Coordinates of C-alpha atoms in Angstrom, one line a residue:
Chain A
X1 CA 218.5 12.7 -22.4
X2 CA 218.0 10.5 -19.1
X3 CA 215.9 7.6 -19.4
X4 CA 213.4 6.5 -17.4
X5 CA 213.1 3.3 -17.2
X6 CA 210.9 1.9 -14.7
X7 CA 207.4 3.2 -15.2
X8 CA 205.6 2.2 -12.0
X9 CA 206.4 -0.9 -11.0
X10 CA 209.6 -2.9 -11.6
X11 CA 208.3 -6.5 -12.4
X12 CA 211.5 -8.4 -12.7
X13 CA 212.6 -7.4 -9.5
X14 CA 213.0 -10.7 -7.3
X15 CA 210.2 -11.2 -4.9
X16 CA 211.0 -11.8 -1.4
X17 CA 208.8 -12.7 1.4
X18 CA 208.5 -9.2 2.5
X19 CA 207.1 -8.0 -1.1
X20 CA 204.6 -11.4 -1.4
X21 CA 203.2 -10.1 1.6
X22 CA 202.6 -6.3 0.6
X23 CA 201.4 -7.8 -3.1
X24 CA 199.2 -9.8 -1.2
X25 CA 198.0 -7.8 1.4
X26 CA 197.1 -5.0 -1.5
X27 CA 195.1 -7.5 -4.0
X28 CA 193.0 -8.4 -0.9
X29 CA 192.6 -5.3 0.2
X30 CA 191.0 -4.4 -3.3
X31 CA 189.2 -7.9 -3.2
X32 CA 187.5 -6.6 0.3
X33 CA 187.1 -3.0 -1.4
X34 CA 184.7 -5.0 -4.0
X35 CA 182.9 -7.0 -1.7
X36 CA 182.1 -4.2 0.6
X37 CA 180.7 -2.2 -2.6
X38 CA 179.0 -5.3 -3.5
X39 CA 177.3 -6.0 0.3
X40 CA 175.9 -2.8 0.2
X41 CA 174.4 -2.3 -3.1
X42 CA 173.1 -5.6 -1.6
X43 CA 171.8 -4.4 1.3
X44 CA 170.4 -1.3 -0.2
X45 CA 167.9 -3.5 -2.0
X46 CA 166.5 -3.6 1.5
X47 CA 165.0 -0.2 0.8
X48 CA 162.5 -1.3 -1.5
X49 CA 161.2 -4.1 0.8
X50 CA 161.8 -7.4 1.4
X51 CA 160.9 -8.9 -1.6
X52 CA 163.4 -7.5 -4.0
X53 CA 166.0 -8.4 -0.9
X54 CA 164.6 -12.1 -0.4
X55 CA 165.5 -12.7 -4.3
X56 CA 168.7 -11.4 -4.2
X57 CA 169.2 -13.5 -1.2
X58 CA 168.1 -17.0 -2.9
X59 CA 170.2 -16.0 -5.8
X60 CA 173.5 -15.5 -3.8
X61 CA 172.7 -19.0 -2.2
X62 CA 173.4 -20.6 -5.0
X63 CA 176.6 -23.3 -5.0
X64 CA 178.7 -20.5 -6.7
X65 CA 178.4 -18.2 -4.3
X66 CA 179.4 -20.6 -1.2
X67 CA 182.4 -21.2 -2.9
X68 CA 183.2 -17.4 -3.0
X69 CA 182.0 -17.2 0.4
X70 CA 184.9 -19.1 1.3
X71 CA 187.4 -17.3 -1.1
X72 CA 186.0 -14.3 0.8
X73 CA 186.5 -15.9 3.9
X74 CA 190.0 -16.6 2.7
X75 CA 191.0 -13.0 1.6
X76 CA 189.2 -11.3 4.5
X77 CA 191.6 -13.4 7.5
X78 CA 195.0 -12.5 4.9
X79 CA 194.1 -9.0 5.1
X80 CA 193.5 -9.3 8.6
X81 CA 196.7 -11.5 10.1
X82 CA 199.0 -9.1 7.4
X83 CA 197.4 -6.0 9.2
X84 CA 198.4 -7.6 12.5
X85 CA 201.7 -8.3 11.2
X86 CA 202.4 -4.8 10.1
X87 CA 201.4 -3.7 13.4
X88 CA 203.7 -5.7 15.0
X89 CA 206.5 -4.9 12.7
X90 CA 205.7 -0.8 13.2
X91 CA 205.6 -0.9 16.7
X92 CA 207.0 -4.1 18.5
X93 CA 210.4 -4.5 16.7
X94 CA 208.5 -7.1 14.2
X95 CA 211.4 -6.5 11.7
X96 CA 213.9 -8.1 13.4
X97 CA 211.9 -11.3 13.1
X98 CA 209.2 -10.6 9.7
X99 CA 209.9 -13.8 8.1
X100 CA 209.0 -15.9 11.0
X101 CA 206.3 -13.6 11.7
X102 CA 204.8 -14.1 8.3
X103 CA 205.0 -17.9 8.7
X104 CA 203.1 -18.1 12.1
X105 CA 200.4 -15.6 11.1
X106 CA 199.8 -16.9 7.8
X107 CA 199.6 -20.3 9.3
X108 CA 197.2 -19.4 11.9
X109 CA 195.4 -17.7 9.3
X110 CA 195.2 -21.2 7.0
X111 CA 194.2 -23.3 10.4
X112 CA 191.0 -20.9 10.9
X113 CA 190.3 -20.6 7.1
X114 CA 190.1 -24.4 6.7
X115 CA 187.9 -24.4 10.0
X116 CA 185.4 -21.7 9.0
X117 CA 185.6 -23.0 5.0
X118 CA 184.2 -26.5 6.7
X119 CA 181.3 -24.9 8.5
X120 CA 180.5 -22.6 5.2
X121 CA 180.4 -25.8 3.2
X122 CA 178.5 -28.0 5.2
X123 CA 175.9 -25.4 6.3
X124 CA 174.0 -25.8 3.5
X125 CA 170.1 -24.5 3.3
Chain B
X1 CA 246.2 -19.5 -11.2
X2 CA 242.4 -20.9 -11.0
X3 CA 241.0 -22.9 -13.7
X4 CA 239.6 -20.1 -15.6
X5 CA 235.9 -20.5 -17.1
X6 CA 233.4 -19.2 -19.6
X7 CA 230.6 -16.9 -18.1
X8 CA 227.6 -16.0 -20.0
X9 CA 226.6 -12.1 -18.8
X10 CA 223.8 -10.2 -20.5
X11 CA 224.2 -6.7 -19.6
X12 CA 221.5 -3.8 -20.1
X13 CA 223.0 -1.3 -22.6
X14 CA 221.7 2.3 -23.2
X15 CA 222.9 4.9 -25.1
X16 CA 221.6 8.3 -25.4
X17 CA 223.4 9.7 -28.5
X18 CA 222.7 6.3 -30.3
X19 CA 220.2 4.2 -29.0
X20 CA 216.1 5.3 -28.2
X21 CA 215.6 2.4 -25.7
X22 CA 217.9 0.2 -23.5
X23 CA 218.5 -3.4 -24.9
X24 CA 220.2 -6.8 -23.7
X25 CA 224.0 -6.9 -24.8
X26 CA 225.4 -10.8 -24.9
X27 CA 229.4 -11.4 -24.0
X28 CA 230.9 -14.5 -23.0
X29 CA 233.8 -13.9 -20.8
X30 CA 236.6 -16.4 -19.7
X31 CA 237.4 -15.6 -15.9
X32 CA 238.5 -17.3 -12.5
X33 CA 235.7 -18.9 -10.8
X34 CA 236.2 -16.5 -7.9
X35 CA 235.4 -13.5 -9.6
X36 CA 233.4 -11.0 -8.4
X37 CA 230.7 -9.3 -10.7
X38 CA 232.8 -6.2 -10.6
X39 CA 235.9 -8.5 -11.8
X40 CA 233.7 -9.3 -14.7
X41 CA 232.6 -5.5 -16.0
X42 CA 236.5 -4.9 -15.9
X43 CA 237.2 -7.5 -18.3
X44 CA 234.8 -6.8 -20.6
X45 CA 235.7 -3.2 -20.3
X46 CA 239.0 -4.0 -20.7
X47 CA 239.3 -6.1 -23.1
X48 CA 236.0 -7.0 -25.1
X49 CA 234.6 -3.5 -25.2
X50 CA 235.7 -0.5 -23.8
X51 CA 232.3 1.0 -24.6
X52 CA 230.6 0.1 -21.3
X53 CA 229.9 2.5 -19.2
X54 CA 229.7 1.9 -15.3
X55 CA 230.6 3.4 -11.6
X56 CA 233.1 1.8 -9.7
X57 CA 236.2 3.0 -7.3
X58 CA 237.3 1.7 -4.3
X59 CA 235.9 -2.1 -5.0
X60 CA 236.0 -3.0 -1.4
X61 CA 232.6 -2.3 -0.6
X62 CA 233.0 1.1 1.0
X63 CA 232.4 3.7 -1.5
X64 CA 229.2 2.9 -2.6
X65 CA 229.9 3.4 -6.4
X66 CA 229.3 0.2 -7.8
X67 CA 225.9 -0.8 -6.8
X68 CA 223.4 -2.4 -9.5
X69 CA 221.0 -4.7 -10.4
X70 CA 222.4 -8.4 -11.2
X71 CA 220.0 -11.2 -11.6
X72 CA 216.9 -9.3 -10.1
X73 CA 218.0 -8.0 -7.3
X74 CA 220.7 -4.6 -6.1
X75 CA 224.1 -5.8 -5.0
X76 CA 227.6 -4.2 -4.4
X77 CA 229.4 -5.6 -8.3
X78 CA 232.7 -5.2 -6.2
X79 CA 231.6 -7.4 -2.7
X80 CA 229.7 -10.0 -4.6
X81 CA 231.1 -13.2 -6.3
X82 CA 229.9 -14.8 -9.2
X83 CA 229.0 -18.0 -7.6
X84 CA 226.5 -16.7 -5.6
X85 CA 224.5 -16.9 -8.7
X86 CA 225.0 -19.9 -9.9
X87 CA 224.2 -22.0 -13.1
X88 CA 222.1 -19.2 -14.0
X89 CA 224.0 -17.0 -16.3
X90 CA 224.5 -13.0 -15.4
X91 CA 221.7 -10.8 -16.1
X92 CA 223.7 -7.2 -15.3
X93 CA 221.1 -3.8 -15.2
X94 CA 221.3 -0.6 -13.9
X95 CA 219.5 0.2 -10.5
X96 CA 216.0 0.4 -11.3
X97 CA 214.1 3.9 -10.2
X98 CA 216.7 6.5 -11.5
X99 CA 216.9 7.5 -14.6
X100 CA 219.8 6.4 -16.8
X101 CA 222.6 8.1 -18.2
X102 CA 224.1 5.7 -19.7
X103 CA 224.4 1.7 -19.6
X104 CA 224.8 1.0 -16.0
X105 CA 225.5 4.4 -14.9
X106 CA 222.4 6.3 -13.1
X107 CA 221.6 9.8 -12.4
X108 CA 221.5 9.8 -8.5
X109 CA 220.9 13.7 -8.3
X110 CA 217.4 12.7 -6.7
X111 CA 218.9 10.2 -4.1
X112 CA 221.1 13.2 -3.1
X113 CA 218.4 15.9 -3.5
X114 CA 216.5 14.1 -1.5
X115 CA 219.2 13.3 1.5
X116 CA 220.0 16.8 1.7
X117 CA 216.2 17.7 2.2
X118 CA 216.5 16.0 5.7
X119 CA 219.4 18.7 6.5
X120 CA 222.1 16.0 7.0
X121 CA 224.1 17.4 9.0
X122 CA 224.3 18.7 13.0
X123 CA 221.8 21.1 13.8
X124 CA 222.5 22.7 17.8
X125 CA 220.9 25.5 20.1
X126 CA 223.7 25.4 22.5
X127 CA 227.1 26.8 22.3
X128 CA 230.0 24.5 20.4
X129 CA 232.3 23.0 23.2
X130 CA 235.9 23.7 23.3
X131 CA 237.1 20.4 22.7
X132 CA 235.1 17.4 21.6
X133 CA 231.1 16.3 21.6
X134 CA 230.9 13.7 25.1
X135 CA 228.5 10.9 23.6
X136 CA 228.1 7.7 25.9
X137 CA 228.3 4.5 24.3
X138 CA 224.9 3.7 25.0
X139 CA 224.0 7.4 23.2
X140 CA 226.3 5.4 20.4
X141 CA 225.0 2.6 20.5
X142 CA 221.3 4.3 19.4
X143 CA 222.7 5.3 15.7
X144 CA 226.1 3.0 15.8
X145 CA 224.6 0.5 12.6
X146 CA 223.0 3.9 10.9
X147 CA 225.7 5.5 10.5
X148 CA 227.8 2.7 8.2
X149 CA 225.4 3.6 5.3
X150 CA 227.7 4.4 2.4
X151 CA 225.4 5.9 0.4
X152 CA 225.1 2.9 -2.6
X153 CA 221.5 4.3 -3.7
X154 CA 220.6 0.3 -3.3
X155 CA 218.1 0.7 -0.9
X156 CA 216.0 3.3 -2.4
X157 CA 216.3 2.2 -6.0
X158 CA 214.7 -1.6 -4.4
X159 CA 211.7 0.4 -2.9
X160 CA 208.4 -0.4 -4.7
X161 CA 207.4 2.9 -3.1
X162 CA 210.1 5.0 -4.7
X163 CA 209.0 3.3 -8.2
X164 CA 205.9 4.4 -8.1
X165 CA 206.5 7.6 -6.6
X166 CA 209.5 9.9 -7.1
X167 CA 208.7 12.4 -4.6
X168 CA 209.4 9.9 -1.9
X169 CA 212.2 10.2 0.5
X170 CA 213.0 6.6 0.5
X171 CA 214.8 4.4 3.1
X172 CA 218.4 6.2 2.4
X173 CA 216.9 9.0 3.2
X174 CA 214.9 8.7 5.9
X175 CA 217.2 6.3 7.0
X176 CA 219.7 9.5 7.4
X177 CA 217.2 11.4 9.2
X178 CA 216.9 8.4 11.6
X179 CA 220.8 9.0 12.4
X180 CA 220.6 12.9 13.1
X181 CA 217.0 12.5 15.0
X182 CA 218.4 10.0 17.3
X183 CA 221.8 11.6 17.6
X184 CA 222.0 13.0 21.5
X185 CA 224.5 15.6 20.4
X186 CA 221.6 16.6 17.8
X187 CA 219.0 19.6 18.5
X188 CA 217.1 19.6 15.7
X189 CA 214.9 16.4 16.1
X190 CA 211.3 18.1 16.0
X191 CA 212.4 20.4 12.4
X192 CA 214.0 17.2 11.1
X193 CA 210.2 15.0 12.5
X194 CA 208.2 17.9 10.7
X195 CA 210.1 16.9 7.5
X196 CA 209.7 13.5 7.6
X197 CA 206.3 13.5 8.7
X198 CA 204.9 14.4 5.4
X199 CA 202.8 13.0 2.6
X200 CA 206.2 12.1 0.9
X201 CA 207.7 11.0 4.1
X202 CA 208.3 8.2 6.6
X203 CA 204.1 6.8 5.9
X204 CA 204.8 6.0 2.3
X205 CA 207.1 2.9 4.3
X206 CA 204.6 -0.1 3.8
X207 CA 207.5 -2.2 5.4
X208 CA 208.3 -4.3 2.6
X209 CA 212.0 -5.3 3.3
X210 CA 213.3 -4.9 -0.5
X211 CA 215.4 -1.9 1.7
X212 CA 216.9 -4.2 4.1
X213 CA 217.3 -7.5 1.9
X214 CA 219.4 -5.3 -1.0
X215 CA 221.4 -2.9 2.1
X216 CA 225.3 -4.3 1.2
X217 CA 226.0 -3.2 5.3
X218 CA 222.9 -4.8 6.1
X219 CA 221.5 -2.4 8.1
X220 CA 218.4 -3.2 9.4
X221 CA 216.3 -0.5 7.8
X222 CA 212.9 -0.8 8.1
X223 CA 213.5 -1.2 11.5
X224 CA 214.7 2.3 12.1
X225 CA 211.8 3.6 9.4
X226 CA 209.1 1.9 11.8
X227 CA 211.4 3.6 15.6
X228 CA 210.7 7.1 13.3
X229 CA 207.0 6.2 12.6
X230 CA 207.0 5.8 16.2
X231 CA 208.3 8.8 16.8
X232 CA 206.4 10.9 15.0
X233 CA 203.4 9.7 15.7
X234 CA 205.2 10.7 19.7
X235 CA 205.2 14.1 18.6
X236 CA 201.8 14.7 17.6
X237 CA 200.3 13.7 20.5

């Protein structure tokens, strides 16, 4: 009798920067799948005019919701500098020079999410 | 003779006849600080307990025999030295991803399976010459690092993609199919693309680099994976 041992994932594996970026670029990937579920059951309120829209619109005003805005914010520019990254790795000899790669887009990514978070934050109604 | 010293190794044991699930066997062996892991299974082998089970032969790095899980991460037992993990103690396992026969010994019937599926070997329309195959050195040069894979099974067994998916082909694999598609002696390269363009094939590579940081010849894997996603994306056009 062979066992098997690893199920699906093999969590005591050591994580290098390679595997931090897939983990990452999946959880935000899911993150984005939620929001975009949650923008348009949002925007389907729309159909029963604008009242019903207009409230759901003060409520997602609140503080809270900023905040997630710029978590949002956040995941949405991960997911998208990764994606560029894996691009670049696939079809410009990106594996030759990953690491690197990760470090530049990552920190790109972090320059424009401070920029936009400050603009979120201070644009308040 | 070195100072010798005391090395604390925790190593994964599993037996089928005995045991129903794998569990952490302590030793404490006194060694030279030079040693490599492999070194280490010896002497316990030899002289603590001649009960563990595990692969090794030519413990140069060059049969591929010996590869395994120490500390997180696949290695070569025979190329590695202790001291590259330091302070930390030795946590020794079996590669993860293939089944286990028993204690560090895996069945690697898949890894094989799964290299033959990519018809490892020449494939040619045109006649065998009389003497010898004329390949340039620049022809060479295309599958040159490729073709030092020894066949360790560390590469695929580090794949996240192979864990959660046995069907996969895994680097190894694909990796092989890289060295007979690329080959200009080779005639086979579209058979060999339809193969590895497949649901199981080349797009389950989410270029992760567990491949290319646990490859003992450090070949540059998932830079050959992405020149055949390249390629067969090529073809379909």
């Amino acid at each position: 009798m062979l066992y098997k041992r690893t199920k699906f994932f093999d969590f005591n594996y050591r994580k290098f920067i390679g595997s931090w970026a897939w983990i990452l670029h999946r959880l935000s990937g899911l993150a984005l799948i939620f929001y975009l579920t949650l923008h348009i059951w949002i925007i389907n309120t729309l159909t029963r005019g604008s009242e019903p829209f207009n409230e759901v619109m003060t409520f997602l005003g609140s503080p809270l919701f900023k905040f997630l805005e710029v978590g949002l914010w956040g995941v949405i520019l991960y997911h998208a500098f990764n994606g560029i990254r894996v691009v670049i790795i696939d079809f410009a000899k990106g594996s030759l020079f990953h690491k690197k790669l990760f470090f530049i887009l990552t920190t790109i990514a972090f320059i424009l999410w401070v920029a936009g978070s400050v603009v979120i934050l201070t644009h308040i109604h | 003779m070195d100072e010798q010293t005391n090395v604390k190794v925790k190593i994964l044991r599993y037996n089928p006849e005995k045991d129903k699930k794998p569990f952490w066997q302590p030793y404490e062996v006194k060694i030279e600080p030079d040693a490599t892991i492999l070194d280490i299974l010896n002497e316990i082998r030899w002289k603590l307990d001649g009960t563990l089970a595990f692969r090794r032969s030519c413990r140069s790095a060059i049969c591929g025999s010996c590869a395994m899980k120490v500390n997180g991460r696949n290695i070569l037992a025979c190329e590695t030295p202790m001291h590259r993990f330091k302070g930390r103690g030795l946590k020794i396992e079996p590669l993860p991803g293939f089944r286990i026969i028993k204690d560090l010994v895996v069945d690697l019937d898949s890894f094989f399976e799964k290299m033959n599926r990519v018809r490892p070997y020449l494939l040619l329309d045109k006649p065998i010459p009389d003497k010898e195959f004329i390949q340039s050195p620049e022809e060479f040069e295309e599958i040159r690092e490729v073709c030092i894979c020894i066949l360790c099974g560390a590469c695929t067994s580090s794949c996240p993609s192979v864990w959660s998916n046995e069907e996969y082909l895994g680097p190894a694999a694909l990796l092989k199919a890289y060295r007979f598609i690329f080959d200009s002696r080779d005639d086979a390269a579209d058979e060999r693309i339809d193969i590895v363009n497949d649901k199981n094939g080349i797009w389950r590579c989410h270029t992760i680099f567990n491949c290319m940081e646990a490859c003992p010849k450090h070949i540059k894997i998932t830079e050959y994976l992405s020149r055949l996603k390249v390629k067969a994306v090529e073809n379909s056009i």
